[in-house]
Short mmCIF file of C-alpha atoms and ligand atoms in Angstrom, two decimals:
data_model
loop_
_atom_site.label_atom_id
_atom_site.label_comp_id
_atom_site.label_asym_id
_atom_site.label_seq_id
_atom_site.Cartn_x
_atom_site.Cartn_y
_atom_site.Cartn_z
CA UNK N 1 25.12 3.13 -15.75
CA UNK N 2 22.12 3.80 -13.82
CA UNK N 3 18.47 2.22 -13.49
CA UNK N 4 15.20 1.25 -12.09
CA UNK N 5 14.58 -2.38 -11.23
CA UNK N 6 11.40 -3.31 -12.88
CA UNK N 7 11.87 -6.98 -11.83
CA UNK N 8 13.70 -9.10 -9.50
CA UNK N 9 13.57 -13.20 -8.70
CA UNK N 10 15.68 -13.10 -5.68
CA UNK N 11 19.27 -13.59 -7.77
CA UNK N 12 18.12 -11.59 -11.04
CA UNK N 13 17.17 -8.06 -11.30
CA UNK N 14 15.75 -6.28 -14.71
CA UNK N 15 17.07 -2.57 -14.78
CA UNK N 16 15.61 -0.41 -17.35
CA UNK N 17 18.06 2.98 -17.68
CA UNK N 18 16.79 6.25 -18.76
CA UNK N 19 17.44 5.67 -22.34
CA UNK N 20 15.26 2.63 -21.89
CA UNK N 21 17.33 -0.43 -22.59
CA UNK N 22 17.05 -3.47 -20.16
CA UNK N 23 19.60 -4.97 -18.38
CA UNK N 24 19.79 -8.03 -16.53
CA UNK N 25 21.47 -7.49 -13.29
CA UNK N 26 23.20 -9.16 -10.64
CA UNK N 27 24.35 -8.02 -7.61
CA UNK N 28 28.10 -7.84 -6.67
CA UNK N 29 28.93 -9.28 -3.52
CA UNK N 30 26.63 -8.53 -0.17
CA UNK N 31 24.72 -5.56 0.24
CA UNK N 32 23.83 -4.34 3.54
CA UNK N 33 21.41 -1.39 4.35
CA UNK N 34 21.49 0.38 7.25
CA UNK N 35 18.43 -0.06 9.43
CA UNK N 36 17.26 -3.32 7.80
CA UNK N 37 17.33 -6.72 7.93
CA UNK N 38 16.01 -7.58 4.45
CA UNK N 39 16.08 -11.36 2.88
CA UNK N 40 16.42 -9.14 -0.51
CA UNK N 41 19.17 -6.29 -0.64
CA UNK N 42 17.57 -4.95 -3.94
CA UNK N 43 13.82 -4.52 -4.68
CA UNK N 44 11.76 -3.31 -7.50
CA UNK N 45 11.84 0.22 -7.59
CA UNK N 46 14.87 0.61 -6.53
CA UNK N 47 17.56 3.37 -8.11
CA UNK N 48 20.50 1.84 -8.90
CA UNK N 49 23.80 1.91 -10.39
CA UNK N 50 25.72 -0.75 -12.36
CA UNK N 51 28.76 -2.07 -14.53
CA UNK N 52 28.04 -3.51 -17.69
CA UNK N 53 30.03 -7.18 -18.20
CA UNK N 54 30.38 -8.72 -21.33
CA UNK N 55 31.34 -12.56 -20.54
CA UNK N 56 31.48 -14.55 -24.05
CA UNK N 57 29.19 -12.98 -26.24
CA UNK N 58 26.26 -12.28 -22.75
CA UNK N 59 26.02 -9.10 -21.52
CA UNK N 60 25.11 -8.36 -17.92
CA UNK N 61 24.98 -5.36 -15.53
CA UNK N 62 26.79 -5.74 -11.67
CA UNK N 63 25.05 -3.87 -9.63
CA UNK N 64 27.40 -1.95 -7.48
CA UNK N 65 25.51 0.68 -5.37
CA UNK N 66 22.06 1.36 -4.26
CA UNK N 67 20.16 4.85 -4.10
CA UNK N 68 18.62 6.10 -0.79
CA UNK N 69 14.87 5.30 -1.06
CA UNK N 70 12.14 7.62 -0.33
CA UNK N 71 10.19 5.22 1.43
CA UNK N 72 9.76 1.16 0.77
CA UNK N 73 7.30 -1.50 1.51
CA UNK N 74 8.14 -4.61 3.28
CA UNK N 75 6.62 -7.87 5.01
CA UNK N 76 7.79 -10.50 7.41
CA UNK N 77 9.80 -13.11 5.85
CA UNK N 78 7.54 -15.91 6.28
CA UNK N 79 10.24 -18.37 7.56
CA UNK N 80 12.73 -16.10 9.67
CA UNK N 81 10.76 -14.20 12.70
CA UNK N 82 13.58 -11.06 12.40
CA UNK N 83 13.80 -10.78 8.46
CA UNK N 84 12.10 -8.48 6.07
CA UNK N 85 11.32 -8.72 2.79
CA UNK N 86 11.12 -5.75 0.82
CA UNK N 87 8.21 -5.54 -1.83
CA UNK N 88 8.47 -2.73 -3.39
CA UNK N 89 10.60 0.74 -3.07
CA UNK N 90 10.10 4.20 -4.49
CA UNK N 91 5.98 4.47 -4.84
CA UNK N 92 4.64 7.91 -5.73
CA UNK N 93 1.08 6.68 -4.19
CA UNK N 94 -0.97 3.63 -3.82
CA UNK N 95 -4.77 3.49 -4.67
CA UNK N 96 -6.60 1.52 -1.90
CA UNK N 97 -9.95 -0.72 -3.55
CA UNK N 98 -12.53 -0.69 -1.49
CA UNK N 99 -16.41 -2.41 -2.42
CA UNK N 100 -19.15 -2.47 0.07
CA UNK N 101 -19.48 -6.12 -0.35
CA UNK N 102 -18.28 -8.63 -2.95
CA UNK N 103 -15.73 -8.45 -1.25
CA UNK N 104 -16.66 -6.57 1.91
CA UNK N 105 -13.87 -4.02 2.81
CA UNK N 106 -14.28 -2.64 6.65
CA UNK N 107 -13.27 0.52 7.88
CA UNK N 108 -11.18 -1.24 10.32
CA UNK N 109 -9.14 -2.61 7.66
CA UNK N 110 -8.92 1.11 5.35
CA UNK N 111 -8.01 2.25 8.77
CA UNK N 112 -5.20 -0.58 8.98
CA UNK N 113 -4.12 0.21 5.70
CA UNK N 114 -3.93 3.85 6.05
CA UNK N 115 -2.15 3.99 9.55
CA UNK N 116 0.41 1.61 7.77
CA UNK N 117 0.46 4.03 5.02
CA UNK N 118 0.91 7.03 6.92
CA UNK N 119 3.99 4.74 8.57
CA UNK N 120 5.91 4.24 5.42
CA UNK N 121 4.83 7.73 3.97
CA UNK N 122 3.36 6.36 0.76
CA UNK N 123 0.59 8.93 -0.48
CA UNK N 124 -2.98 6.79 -0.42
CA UNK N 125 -5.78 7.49 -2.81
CA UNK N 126 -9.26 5.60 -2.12
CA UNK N 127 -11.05 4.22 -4.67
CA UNK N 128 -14.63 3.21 -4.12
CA UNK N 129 -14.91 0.78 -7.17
CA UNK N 130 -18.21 -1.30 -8.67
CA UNK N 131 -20.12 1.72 -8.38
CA UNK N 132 -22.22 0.60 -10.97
CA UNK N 133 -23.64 -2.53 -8.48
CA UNK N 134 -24.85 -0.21 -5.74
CA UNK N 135 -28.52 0.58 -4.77
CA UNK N 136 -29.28 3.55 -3.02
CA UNK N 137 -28.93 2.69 0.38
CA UNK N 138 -25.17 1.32 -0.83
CA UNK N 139 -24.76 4.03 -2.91
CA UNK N 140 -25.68 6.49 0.41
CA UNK N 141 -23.44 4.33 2.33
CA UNK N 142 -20.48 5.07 -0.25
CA UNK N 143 -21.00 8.88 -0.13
CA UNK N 144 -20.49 8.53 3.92
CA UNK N 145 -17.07 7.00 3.42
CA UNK N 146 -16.24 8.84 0.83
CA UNK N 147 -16.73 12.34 2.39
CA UNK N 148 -15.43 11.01 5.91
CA UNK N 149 -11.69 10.29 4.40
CA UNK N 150 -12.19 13.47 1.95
CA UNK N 151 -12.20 14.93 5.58
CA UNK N 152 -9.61 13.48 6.67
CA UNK N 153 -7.31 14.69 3.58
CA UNK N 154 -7.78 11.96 1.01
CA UNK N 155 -8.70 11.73 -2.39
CA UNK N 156 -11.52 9.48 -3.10
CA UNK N 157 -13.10 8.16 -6.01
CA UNK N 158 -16.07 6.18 -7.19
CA UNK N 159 -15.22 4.46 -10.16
CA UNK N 160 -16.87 1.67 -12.27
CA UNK N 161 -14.09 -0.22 -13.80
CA UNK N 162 -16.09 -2.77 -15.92
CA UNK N 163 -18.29 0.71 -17.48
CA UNK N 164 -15.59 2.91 -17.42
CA UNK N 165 -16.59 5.67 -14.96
CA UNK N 166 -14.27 8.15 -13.67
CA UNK N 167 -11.56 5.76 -15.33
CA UNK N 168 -10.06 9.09 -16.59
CA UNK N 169 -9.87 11.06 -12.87
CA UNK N 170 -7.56 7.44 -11.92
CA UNK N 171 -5.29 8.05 -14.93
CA UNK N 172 -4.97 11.88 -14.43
CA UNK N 173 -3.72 11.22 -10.94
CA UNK N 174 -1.09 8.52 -12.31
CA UNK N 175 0.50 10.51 -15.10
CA UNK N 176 4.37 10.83 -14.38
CA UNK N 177 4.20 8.34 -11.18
CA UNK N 178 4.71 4.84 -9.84
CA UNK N 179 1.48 3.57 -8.27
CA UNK N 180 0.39 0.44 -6.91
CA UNK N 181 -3.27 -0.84 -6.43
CA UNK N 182 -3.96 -2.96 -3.61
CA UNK N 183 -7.18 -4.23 -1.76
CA UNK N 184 -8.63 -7.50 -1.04
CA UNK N 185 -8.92 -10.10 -3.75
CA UNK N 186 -12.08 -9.31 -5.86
CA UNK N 187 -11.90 -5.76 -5.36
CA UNK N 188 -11.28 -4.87 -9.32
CA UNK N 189 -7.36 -4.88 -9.28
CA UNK N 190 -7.27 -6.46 -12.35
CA UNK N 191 -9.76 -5.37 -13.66
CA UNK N 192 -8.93 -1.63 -13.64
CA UNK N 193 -5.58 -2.00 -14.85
CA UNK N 194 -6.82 -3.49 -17.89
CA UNK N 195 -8.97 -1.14 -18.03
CA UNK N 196 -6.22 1.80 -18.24
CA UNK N 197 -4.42 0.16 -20.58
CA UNK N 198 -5.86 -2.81 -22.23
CA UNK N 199 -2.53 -4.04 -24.16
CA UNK N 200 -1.07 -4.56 -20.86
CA UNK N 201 -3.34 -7.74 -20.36
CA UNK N 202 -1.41 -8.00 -16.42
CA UNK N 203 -0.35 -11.47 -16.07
CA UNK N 204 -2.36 -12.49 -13.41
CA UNK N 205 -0.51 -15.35 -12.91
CA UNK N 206 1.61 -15.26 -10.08
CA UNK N 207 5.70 -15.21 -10.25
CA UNK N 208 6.39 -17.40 -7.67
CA UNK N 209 10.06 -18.95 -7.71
CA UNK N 210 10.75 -21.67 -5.20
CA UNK N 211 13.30 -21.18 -2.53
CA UNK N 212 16.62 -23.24 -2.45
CA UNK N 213 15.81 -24.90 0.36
CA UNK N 214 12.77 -25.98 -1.15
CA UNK N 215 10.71 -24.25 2.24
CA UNK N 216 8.08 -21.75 1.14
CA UNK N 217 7.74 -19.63 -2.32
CA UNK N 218 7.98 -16.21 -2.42
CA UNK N 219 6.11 -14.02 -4.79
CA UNK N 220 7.62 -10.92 -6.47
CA UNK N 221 6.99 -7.47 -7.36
CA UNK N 222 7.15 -6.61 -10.90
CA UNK N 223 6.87 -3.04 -12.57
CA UNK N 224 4.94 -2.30 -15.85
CA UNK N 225 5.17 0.82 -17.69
CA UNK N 226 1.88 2.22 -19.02
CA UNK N 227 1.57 4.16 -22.03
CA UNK N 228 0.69 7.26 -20.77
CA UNK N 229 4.05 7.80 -18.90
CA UNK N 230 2.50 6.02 -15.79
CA UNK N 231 4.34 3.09 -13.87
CA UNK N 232 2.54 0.49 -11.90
CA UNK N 233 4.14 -2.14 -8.98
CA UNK N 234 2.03 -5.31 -9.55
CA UNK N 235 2.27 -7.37 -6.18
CA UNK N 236 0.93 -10.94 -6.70
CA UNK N 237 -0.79 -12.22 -3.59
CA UNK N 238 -0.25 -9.62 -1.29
CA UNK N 239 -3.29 -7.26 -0.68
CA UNK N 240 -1.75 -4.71 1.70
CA UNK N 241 1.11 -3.97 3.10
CA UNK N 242 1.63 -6.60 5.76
CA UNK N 243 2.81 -5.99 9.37
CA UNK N 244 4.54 -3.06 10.75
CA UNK N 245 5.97 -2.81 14.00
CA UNK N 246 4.75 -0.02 16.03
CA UNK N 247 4.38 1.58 19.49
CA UNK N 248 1.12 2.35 20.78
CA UNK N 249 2.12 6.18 21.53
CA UNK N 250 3.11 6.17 17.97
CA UNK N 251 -0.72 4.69 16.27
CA UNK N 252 -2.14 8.39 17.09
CA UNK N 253 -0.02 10.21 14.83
CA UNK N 254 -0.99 7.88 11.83
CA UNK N 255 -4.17 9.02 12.07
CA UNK N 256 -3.92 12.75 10.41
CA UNK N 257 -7.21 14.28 12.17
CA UNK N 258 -5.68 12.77 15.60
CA UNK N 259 -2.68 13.91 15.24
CA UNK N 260 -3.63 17.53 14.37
CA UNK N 261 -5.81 17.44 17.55
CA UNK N 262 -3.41 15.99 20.17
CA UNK N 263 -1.58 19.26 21.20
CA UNK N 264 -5.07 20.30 22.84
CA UNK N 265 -4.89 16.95 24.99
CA UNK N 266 -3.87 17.86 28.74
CA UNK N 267 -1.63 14.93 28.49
CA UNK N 268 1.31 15.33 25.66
CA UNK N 269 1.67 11.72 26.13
CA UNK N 270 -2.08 10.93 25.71
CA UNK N 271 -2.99 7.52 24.55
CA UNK N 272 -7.32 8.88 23.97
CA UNK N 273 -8.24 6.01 25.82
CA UNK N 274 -9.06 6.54 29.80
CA UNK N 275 -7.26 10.09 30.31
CA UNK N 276 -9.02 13.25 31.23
CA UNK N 277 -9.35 15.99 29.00
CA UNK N 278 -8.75 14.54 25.47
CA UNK N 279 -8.79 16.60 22.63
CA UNK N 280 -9.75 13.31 20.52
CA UNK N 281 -12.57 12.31 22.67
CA UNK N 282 -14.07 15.80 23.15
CA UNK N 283 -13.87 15.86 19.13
CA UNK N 284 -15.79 12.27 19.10
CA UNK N 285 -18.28 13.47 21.61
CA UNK N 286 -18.95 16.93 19.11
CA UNK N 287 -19.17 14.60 16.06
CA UNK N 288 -15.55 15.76 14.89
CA UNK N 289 -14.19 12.84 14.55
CA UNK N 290 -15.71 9.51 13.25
CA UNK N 291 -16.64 6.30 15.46
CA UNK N 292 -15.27 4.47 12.86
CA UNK N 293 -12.14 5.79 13.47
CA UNK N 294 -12.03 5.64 16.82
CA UNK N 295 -12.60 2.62 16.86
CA UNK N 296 -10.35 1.24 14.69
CA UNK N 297 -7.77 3.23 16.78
CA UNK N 298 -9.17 1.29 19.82
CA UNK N 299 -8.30 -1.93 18.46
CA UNK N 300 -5.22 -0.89 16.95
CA UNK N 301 -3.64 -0.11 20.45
CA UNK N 302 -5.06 -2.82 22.42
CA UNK N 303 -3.58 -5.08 19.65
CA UNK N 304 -6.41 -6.50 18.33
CA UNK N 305 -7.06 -8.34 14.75
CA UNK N 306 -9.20 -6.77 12.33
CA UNK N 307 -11.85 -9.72 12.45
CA UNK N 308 -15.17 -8.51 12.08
CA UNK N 309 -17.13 -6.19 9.46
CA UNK N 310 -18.30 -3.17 10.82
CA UNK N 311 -20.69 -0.86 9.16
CA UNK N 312 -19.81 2.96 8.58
CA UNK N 313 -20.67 3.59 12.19
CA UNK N 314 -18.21 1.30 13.68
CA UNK N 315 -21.28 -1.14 14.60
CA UNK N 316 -20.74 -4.69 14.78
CA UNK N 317 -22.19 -6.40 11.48
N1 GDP R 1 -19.99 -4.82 -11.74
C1 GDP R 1 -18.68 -4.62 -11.62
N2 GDP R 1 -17.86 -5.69 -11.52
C2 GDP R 1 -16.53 -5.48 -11.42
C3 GDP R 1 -15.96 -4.17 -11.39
N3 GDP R 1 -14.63 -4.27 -11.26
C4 GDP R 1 -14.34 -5.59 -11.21
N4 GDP R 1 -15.48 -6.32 -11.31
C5 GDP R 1 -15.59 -7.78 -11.29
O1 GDP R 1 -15.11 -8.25 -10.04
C6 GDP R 1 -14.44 -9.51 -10.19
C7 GDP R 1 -13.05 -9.46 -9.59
O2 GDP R 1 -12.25 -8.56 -10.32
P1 GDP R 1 -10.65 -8.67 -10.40
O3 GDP R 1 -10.19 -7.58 -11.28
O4 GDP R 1 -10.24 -10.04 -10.76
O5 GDP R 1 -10.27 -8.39 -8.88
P2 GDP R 1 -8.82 -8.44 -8.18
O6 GDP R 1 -8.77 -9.71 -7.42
O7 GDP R 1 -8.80 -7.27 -7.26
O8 GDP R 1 -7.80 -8.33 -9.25
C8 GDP R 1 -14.44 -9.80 -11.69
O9 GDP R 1 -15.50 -10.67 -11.96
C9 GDP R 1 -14.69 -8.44 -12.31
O10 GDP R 1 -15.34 -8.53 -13.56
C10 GDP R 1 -16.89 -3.04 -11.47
O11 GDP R 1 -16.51 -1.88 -11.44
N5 GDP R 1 -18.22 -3.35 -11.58
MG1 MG R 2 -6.22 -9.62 -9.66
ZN1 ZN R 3 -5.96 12.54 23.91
#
């Protein structure tokens, strides 16, 4: 038979088939996948195939094979340097949270987000939420950001998800996909999906299940289906998408408007930092390309930590 795993707690997996039964899964034997070195062979969202087993009067699926995924999501394991953990696998698009304050979000960190994005070729959709709360100076400030990334190629949204507004734009965009909603804590996660569907109620709580060893938890991934054919990946306790290993040469090309620039740099192996005739800083000089970006560039190659607020203009705050 074959499935989507809408759950997993490191030994278990829930696999809902077509016809929409659930199965609870194990895996048969060990898995490995090329490429990666994952603490978890199977993640939610995953395609897979499995036996059915009927031991006494239990039924369980084996899971025997795996399908190829169109892209995943994964973080450090927190207690073994080289191993992944994969969160999630198979998303149709995420919708980054942003508010202007309670909680701050930074363009250095959208910029973090999106590069990382762009890395694991997950489809990002902004949503500028609490729009209700601004004043006009905020409400100025959201239009900048808003147009900037609308520049840029992506879909943004200001939404009010304790009033409602543009609620119905958010589910247009979610029919017949798997999304996932992510932002810093406070943004409205919560809050919107209850909004979308109310009867859902998403357990906040957090599915933590304690290692053997007894060393660290580990929270999991669970998928809900919505009732207007939409699927969300609720990640407890993790607001982004962690770390991703990458080169510097390779940072440019996760920026879109970069990357469609660099063939006019006199250097094809131009960094845009301190070499002559740069497409990207000739655009930044003309007002082509934002500061903001730029500098969150800047500090993505020199390695830095996103650990200041800056303001639309990539000013200190
Ligand atoms: N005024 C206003 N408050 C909101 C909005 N969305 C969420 N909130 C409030 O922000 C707080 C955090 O929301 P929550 O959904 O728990 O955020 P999460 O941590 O991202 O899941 C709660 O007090 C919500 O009522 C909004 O659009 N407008
Ligand atoms: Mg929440
Ligand atoms: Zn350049």
């Amino acid at each position: 038979m074959q499935g989507v795993v809408y759950k997993s707690t490191g030994s278990w997996y829930t696999v809902k088939t077509a016809e929409g039964s659930f199965y609870e899964c194990r895996i048969k034997g060990k898995f490995r996948i090329k490429g990666i070195k994952s603490t978890n062979p199977v993640s939610v969202g995953d395609h897979v195939t499995f036996e059915v087993e009927t031991i006494g009067d239990e039924t369980i699926g084996i899971i025997n094979a795996i399908a190829d995924r169109r892209n995943y999501i994964i973080r450090k394991s927190v207690n073994l340097s080289k191993q992944t953990h994969i969160i999630a696998a198979n998303l149709d698009q995420v919708f980054l949270m942003i508010t202007l304050n309670n909680p701050p979000t930074s363009t250095s960190f959208i910029d973090r987000f999106l590069v990382t994005a762009e890395a694991y070729h997950i489809p990002t959709i902004l949503l500028f939420n609490k729009i209700d709360t601004y004043n006009e100076e905020e409400t100025d400030e959201i239009k900048y950001l808003a147009a900037l990334y609308r520049s840029i190629g992506y879909t943004c949204i200001g939404i009010s998800s304790t009033t409602g507004k543009n609620i119905d734009k958010v589910k247009e965009l979610m029919v017949g996909k798997t999304s996932m909603f992510s932002g810093h804590s406070g943004v409205g996660k919560s809050t919107l999906v209850n909004a979308l569907e109310p009867k859902l109620d998403l357990k906040t709580k957090k599915i933590s299940v304690q290692h053997a060893q007894g060393q660290h938890t580990t929270t999991f991934a669970e998928m809900y289906d919505l009732d207007f054919d939409a699927r969300i990946i609720d990640t407890p306790g993790i607001k982004g998408f962690g770390i991703v290993d990458m080169e510097k040469e390779e940072i440019g090309n996760y920026f879109p408007e970069f990357f469609a620039l660099k063939q006019h740099c006199k250097f094809n192996n131009c960094l845009h930092i301190e070499e002559p005739k740069c497409a990207i800083k000739e655009a930044l000089d003309n007002d082509e390309v934002a500061w903001s970006r730029y500098r969150s560039y800047v500090q993505m190659v020199n390695g830095e930590e996103e650990n200041y607020r800056t303001d639309i203009y990539g000013e200190k705050k």
